[in-house]
Coordinates of C-alpha atoms and ligand atoms in Angstrom, one line a residue:
X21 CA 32.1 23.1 19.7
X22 CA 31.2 24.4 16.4
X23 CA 29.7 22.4 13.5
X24 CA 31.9 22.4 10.6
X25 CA 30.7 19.5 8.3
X26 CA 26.2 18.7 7.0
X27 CA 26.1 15.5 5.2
X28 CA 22.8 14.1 4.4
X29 CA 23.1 10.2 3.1
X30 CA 20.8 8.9 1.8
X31 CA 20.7 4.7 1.7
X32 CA 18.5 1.9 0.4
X33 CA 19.6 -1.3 2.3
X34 CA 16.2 -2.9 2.7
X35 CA 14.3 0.4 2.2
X36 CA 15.1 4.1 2.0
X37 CA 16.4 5.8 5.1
X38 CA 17.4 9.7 5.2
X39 CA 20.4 10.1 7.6
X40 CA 21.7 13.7 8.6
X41 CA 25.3 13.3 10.1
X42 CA 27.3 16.3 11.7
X43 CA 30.5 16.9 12.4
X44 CA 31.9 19.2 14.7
X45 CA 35.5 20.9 14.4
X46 CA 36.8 18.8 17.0
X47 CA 35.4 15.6 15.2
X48 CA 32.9 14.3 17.0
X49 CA 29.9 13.1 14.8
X50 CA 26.4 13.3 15.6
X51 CA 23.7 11.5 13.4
X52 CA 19.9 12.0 13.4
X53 CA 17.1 10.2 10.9
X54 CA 15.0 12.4 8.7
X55 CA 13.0 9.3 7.2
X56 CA 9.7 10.3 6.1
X57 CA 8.5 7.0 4.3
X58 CA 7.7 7.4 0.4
X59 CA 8.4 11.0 0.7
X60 CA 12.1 10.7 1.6
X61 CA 13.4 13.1 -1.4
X62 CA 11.5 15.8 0.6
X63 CA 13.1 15.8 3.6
X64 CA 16.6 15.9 1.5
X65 CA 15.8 18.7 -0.2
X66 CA 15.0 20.9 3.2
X67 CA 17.5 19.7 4.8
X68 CA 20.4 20.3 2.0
X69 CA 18.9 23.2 0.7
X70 CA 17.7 25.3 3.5
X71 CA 18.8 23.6 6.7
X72 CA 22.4 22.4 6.5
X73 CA 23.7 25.8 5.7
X74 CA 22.5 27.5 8.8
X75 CA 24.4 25.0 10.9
X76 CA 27.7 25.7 9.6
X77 CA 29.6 27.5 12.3
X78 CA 26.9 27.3 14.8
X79 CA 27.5 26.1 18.2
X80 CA 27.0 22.0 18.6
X81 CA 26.5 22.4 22.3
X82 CA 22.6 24.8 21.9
X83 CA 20.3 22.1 21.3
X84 CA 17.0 23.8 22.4
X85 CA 18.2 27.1 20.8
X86 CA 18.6 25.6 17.9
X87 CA 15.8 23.9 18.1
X88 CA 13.9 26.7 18.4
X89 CA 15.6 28.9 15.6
X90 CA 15.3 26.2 13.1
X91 CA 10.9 25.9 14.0
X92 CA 10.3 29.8 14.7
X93 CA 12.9 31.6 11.9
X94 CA 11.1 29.2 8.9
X95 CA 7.5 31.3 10.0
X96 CA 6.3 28.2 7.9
X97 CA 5.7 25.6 11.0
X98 CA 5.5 22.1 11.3
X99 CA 4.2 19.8 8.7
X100 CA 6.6 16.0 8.3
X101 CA 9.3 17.3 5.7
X102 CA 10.0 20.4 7.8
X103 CA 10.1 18.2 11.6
X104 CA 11.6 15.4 10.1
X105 CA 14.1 17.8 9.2
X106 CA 14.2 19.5 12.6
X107 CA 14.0 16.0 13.9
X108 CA 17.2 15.0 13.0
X109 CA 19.1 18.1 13.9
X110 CA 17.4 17.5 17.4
X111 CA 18.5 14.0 17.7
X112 CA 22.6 14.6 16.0
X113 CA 23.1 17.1 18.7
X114 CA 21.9 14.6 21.5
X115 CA 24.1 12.3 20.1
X116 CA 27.1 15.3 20.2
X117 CA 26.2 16.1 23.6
X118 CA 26.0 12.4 24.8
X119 CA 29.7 12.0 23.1
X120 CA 31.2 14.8 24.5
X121 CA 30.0 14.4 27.8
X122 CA 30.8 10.5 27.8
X123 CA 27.6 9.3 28.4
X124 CA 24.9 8.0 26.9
X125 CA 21.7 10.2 26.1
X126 CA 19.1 8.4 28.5
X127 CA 21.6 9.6 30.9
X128 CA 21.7 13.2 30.2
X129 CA 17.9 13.0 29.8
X130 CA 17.3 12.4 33.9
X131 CA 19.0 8.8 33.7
X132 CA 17.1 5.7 33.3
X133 CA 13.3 5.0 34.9
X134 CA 13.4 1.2 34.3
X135 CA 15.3 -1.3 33.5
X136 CA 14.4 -2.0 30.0
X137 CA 11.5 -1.3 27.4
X138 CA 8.6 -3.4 26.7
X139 CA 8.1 -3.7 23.1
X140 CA 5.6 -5.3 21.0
X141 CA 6.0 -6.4 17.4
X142 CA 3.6 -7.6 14.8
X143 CA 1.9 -11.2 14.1
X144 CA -0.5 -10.9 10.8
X145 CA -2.3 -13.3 8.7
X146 CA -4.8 -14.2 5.9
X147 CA -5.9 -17.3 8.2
X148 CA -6.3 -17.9 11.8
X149 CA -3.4 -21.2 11.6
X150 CA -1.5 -18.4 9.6
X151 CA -1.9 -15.4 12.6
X152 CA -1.5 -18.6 15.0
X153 CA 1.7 -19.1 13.5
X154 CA 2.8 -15.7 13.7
X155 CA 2.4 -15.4 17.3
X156 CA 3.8 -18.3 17.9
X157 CA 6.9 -17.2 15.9
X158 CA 7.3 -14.1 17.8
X159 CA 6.9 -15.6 21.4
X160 CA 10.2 -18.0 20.0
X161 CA 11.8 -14.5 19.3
X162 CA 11.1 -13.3 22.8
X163 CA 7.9 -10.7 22.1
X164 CA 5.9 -10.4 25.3
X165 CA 3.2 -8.1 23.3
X166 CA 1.9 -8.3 20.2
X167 CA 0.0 -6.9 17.6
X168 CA -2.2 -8.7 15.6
X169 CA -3.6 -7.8 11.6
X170 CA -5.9 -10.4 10.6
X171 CA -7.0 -10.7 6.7
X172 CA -10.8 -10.6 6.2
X173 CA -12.6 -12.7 3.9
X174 CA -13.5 -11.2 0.1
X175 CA -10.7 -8.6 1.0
X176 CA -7.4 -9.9 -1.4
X177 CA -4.5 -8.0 0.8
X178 CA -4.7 -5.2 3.6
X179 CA -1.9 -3.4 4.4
X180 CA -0.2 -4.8 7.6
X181 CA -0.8 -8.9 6.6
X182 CA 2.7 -10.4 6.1
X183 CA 2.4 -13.6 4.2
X184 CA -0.5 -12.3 1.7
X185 CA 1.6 -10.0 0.0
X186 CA 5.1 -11.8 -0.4
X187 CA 6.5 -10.6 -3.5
X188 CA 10.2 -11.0 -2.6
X189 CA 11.9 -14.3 -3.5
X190 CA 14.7 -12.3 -1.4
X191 CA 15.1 -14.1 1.8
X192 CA 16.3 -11.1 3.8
X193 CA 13.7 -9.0 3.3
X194 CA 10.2 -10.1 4.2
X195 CA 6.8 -8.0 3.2
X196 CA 6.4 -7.1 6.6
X197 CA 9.8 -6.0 7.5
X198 CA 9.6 -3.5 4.5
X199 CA 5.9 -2.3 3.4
X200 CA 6.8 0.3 1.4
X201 CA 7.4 -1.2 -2.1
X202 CA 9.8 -0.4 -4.3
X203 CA 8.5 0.9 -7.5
X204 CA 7.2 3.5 -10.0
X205 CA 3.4 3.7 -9.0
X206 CA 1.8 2.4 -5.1
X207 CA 0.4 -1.0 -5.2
X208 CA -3.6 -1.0 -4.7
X209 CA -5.3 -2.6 -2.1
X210 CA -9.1 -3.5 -1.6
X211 CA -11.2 -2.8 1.3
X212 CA -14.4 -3.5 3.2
X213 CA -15.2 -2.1 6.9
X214 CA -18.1 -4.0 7.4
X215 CA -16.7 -7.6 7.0
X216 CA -13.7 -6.3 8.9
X217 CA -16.1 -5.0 12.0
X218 CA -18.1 -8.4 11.5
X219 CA -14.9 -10.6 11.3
X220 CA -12.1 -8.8 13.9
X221 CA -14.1 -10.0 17.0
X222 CA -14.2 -13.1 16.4
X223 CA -10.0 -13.7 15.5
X224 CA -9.4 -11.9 18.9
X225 CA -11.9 -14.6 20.2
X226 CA -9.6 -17.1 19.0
X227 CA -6.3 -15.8 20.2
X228 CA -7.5 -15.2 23.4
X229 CA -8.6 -18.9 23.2
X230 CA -5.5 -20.2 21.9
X231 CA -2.9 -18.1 24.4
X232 CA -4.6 -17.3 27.4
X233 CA -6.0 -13.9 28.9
X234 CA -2.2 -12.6 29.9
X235 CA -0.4 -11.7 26.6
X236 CA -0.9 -8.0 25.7
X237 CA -2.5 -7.6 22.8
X238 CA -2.7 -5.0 20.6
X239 CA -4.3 -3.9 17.4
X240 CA -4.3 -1.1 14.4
X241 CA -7.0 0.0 13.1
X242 CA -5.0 2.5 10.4
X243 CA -7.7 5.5 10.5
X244 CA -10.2 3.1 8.5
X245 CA -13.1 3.0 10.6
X246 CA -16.1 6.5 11.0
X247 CA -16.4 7.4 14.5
X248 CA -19.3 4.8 15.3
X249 CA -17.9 2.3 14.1
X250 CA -14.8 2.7 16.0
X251 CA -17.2 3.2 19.2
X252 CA -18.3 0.0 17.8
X253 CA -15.8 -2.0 17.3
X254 CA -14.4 -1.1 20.4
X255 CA -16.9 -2.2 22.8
X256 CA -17.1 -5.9 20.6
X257 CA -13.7 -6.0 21.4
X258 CA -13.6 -5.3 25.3
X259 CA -13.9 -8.9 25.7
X260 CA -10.2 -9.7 24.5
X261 CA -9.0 -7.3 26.7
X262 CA -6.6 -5.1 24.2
X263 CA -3.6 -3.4 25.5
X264 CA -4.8 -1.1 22.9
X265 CA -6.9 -0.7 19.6
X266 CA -4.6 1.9 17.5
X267 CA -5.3 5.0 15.4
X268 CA -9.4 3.3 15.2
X269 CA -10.6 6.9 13.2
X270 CA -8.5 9.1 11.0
X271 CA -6.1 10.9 13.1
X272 CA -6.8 14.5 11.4
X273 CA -10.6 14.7 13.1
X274 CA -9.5 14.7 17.0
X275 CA -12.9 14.8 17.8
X276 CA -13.9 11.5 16.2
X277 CA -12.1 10.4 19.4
X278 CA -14.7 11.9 22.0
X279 CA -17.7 10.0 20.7
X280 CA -15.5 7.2 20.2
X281 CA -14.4 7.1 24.4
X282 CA -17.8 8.0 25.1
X283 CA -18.3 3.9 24.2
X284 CA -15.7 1.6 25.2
X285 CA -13.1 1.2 27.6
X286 CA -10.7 -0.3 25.1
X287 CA -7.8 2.0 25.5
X288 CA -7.3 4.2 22.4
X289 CA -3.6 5.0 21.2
X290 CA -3.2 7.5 18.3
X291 CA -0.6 9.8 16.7
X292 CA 2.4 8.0 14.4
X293 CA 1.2 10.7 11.9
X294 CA 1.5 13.4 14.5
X295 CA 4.4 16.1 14.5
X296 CA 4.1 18.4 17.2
X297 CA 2.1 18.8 21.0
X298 CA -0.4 20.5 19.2
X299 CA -1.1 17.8 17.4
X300 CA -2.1 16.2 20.6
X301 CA -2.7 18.9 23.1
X302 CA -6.6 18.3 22.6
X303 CA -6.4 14.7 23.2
X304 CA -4.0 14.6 26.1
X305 CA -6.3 17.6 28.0
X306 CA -9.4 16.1 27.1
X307 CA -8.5 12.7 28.1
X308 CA -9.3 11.0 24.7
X309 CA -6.3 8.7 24.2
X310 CA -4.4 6.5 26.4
X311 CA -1.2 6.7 24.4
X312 CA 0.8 9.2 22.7
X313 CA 2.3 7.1 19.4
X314 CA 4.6 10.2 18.4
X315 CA 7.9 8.9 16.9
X316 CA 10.7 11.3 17.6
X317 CA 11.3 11.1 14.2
X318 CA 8.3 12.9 13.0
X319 CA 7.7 15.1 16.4
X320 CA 10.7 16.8 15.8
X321 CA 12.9 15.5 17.7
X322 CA 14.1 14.4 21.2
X323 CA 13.6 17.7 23.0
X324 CA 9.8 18.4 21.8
X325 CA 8.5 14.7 22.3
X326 CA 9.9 14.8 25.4
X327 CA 8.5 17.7 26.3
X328 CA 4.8 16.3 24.4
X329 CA 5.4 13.2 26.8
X330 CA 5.8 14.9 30.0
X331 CA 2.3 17.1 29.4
X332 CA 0.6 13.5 28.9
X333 CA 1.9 12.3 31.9
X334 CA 0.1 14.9 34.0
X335 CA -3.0 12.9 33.1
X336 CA -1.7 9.9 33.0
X337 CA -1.3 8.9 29.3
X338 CA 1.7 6.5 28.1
X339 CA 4.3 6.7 25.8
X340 CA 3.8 4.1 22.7
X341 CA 6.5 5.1 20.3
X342 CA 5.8 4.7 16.9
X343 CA 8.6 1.9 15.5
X344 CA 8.3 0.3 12.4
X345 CA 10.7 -0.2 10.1
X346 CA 10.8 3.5 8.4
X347 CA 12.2 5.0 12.0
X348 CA 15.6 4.2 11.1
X349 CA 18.1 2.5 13.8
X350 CA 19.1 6.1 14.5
X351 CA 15.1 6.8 14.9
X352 CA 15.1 3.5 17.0
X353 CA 17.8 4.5 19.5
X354 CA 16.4 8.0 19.9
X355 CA 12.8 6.9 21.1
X356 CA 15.0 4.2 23.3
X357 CA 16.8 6.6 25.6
X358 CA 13.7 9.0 26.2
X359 CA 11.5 6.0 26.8
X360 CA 14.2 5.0 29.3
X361 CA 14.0 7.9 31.1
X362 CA 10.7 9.2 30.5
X363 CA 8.2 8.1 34.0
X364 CA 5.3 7.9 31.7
X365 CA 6.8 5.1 29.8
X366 CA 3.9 2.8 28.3
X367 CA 5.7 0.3 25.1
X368 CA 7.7 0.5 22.2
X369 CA 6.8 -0.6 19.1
X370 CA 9.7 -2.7 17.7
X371 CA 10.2 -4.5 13.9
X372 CA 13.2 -5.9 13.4
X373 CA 15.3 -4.5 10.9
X374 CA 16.8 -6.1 7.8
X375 CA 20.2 -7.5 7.9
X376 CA 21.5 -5.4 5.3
X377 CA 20.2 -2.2 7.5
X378 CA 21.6 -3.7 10.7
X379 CA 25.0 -3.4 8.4
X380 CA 24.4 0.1 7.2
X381 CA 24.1 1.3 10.9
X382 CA 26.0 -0.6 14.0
X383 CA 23.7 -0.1 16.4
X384 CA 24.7 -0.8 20.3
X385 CA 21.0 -1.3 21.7
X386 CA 19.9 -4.7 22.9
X387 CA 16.9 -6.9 22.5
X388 CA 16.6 -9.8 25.4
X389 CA 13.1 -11.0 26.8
X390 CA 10.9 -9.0 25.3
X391 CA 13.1 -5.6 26.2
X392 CA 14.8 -3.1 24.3
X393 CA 17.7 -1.5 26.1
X394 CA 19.7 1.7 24.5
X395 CA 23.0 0.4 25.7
X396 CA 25.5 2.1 27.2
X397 CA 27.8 4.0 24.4
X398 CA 28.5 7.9 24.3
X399 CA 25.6 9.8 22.6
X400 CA 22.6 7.3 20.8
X401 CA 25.2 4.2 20.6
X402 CA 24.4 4.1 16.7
X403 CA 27.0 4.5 14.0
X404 CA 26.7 4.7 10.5
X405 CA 28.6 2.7 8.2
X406 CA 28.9 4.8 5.1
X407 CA 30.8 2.5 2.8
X408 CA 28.1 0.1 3.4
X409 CA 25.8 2.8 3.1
X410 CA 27.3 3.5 -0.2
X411 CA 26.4 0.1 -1.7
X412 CA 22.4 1.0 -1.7
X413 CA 21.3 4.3 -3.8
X414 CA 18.1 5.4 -3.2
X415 CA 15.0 3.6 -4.5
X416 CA 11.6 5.0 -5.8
X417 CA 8.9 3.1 -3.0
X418 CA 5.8 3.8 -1.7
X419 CA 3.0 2.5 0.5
X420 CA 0.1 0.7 -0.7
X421 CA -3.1 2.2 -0.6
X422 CA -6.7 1.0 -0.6
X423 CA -10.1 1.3 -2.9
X424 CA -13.1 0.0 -2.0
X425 CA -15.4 -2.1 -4.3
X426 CA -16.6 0.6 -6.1
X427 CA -13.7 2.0 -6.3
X428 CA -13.9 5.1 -4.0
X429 CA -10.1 6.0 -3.0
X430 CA -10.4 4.4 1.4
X431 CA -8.1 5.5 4.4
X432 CA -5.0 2.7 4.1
Ligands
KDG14 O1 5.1 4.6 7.0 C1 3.9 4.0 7.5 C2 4.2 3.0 8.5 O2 5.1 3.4 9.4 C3 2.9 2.7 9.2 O3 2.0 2.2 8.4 C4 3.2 1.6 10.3 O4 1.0 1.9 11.2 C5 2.1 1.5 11.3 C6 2.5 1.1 12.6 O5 1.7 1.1 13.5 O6 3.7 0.7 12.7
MG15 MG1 0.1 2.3 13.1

């Protein structure tokens, strides 16, 4: 089963998504997602350039061989662009493998745990009627978790807050659905960590007012916050009860996280940044985190997150797959059928797609009560439609990022 055919397609339905597609020389297709958000071209490059012509001719059927040749023979390890890369290879042959052997990937991975995954998706606001609202919204769309983003007054627009920032008069595509923006330059945003720290306590005060002590909650802090005041906000929020408060210290200085456990018992959840187990060896030996946030997109892969997931399991850490919109449905349907079959299963992150995206690739996973289920296809169940694909080049976009009143350059 040998590869005969690299394409790497690049498409632009709602944002940009990096797809690598491989064909065998019996025809089978296998596609993975290389998406590295803002930085997409990157990933193109390595993979066109320096990737795709070492798989022609080689055998389909040596995932972990190849997996290992493409992160050892490069001497220049990890790093995004280069496991984003190795990422998709990973997850194209899974999808080869699940199609030749007639079964889907969860299957092939030890079969499934559960029945379905718990997912969680995000309610934001300027306002409390306005984060009311969007909980509200997303129990009518069957969410049984939920993140919540919160504006903070004197702050114009965060990062995360849906309705503050709706530039689109395009009905299909909503702020939050697609925060990377499409344009030359990043838009700026303001911030202020004390009047967050002083307000946050009191909007999880509310919610827990307005819908009861049951609904997981969850929360992201987006590595703005020094150690203490991490410790600190964590303890104001024990109170509310958080599923989880999320990346609460930038995710570069591991040890922030040790003084930060030292003072609550709000469970900590870091790593959407993260692209390999040494990324979170540290954390998952030491006991700082709760859950592992590694997206198979960006931990190169199926096999190594996998792998990643299993160590944390010896100490009882969760899964809590990255899944915003940048994973692309391939992205998606990957972290699907290893949280299937993973024991350590803790939730899925889960924004919807665009409609134009859901167009580009036909996926076969579902979404009923609250759960995400991979479905039942041969290989990831995700197909990409490339004359669709065709009708959206590639658009220059990147994420906002933050200055604070005086204009010092903040964590986003
Ligand atoms: O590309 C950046 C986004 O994926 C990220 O900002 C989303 O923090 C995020 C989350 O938790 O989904
Ligand atoms: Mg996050």
């Amino acid at each position: 089963m040998k590869i005969a055919k690299a394409e790497v397609i690049v498409t632009s339905p709602d944002r940009n998504f990096v797809t690598l597609k491989l064909t065998t020389e019996d025809g089978l297709t296998g596609l993975g997602d290389a998406t590295l958000n803002g930085r997409e071209l990157a990933v193109v490059s390595y993979l066109k350039d320096h990737v795709a012509p070492l798989l022609i001719g080689s055998d389909a059927s040596r995932i972990e061989d190849t997996w290992q040749f493409l992160y050892r023979s490069a001497y220049w390890r990890r790093g995004p662009v280069t496991m984003a890369s190795i990422a998709s290879v990973d997850m194209a042959l899974w999808d080869i493998k699940g199609k030749a052997a007639g079964m889907p990937v969860y299957q092939l991975l030890g079969g499934a745990s559960r029945t379905g995954l718990m997912a969680y998706g995000h309610a934001s606001g300027k306002e409390m009627p306005e984060i009311f609202d969007s909980i509200r919204s997303h129990l009518e769309e069957g969410y049984r978790s939920i993140r919540v983003q919160t504006g903070v007054p004197g702050l114009k627009a965060i990062y995360g807050i849906a309705s503050q920032s709706m530039d689109t008069t395009d009905a299909d595509v909503r702020y939050d659905h697609e925060p990377a923006r499409r344009g030359a330059k990043p838009t700026e945003e303001d911030w202020d960590t004390r009047a967050y720290l002083k307000h946050l306590p009191g909007v999880f005060e509310a919610v827990r007012n307005e819908f009861g002590p049951d609904l997981p909650l969850l929360h992201d802090g987006h590595h703005r916050m020094t150690p203490i005041q991490a410790a600190k906000l964590g303890k104001s929020l024990e109170p509310y009860d958080l599923f989880w408060l999320e990346d609460c210290t930038p995710a570069e200085n591991q040890e922030a996280l040790r003084l930060v456990r030292q003072h609550t018992t709000t469970p900590l959840a870091i790593g959407e940044i993260f692209n390999t187990v040494w990324d979170f060896k540290d954390l998952i030996r030491d006991q700082l985190i709760d859950y592992v946030r590694g997206a198979v997109t960006h931990m190169g892969g199926i096999s190594p997150l996998k792998k990643t997931l299993e160590y944390a399991a010896q100490y009882q850490i969760k899964s809590g797959m990255h899944g915003p919109t940048d994973i692309s449905p391939v992205g998606m349907a990957a972290a699907m059928h290893l949280g299937l079959s993973i024991h350590n299963f803790g939730i899925q992150e889960y924004m919807k797609h665009g409609k134009r995206t859901d167009q580009v690739f036909e996926q076969s996973y579902t979404w009923e009560n609250g759960m995400l289920h991979p479905g039942d296809e041969p290989g990831l169940g995700v197909e990409l439609n490339q004359d669709e694909a065709g009708k959206y080049p590639y658009e220059q976009a990147y994420l906002p990022y933050n200055r604070l009143a005086d204009g010092t350059v903040h964590d986003w």
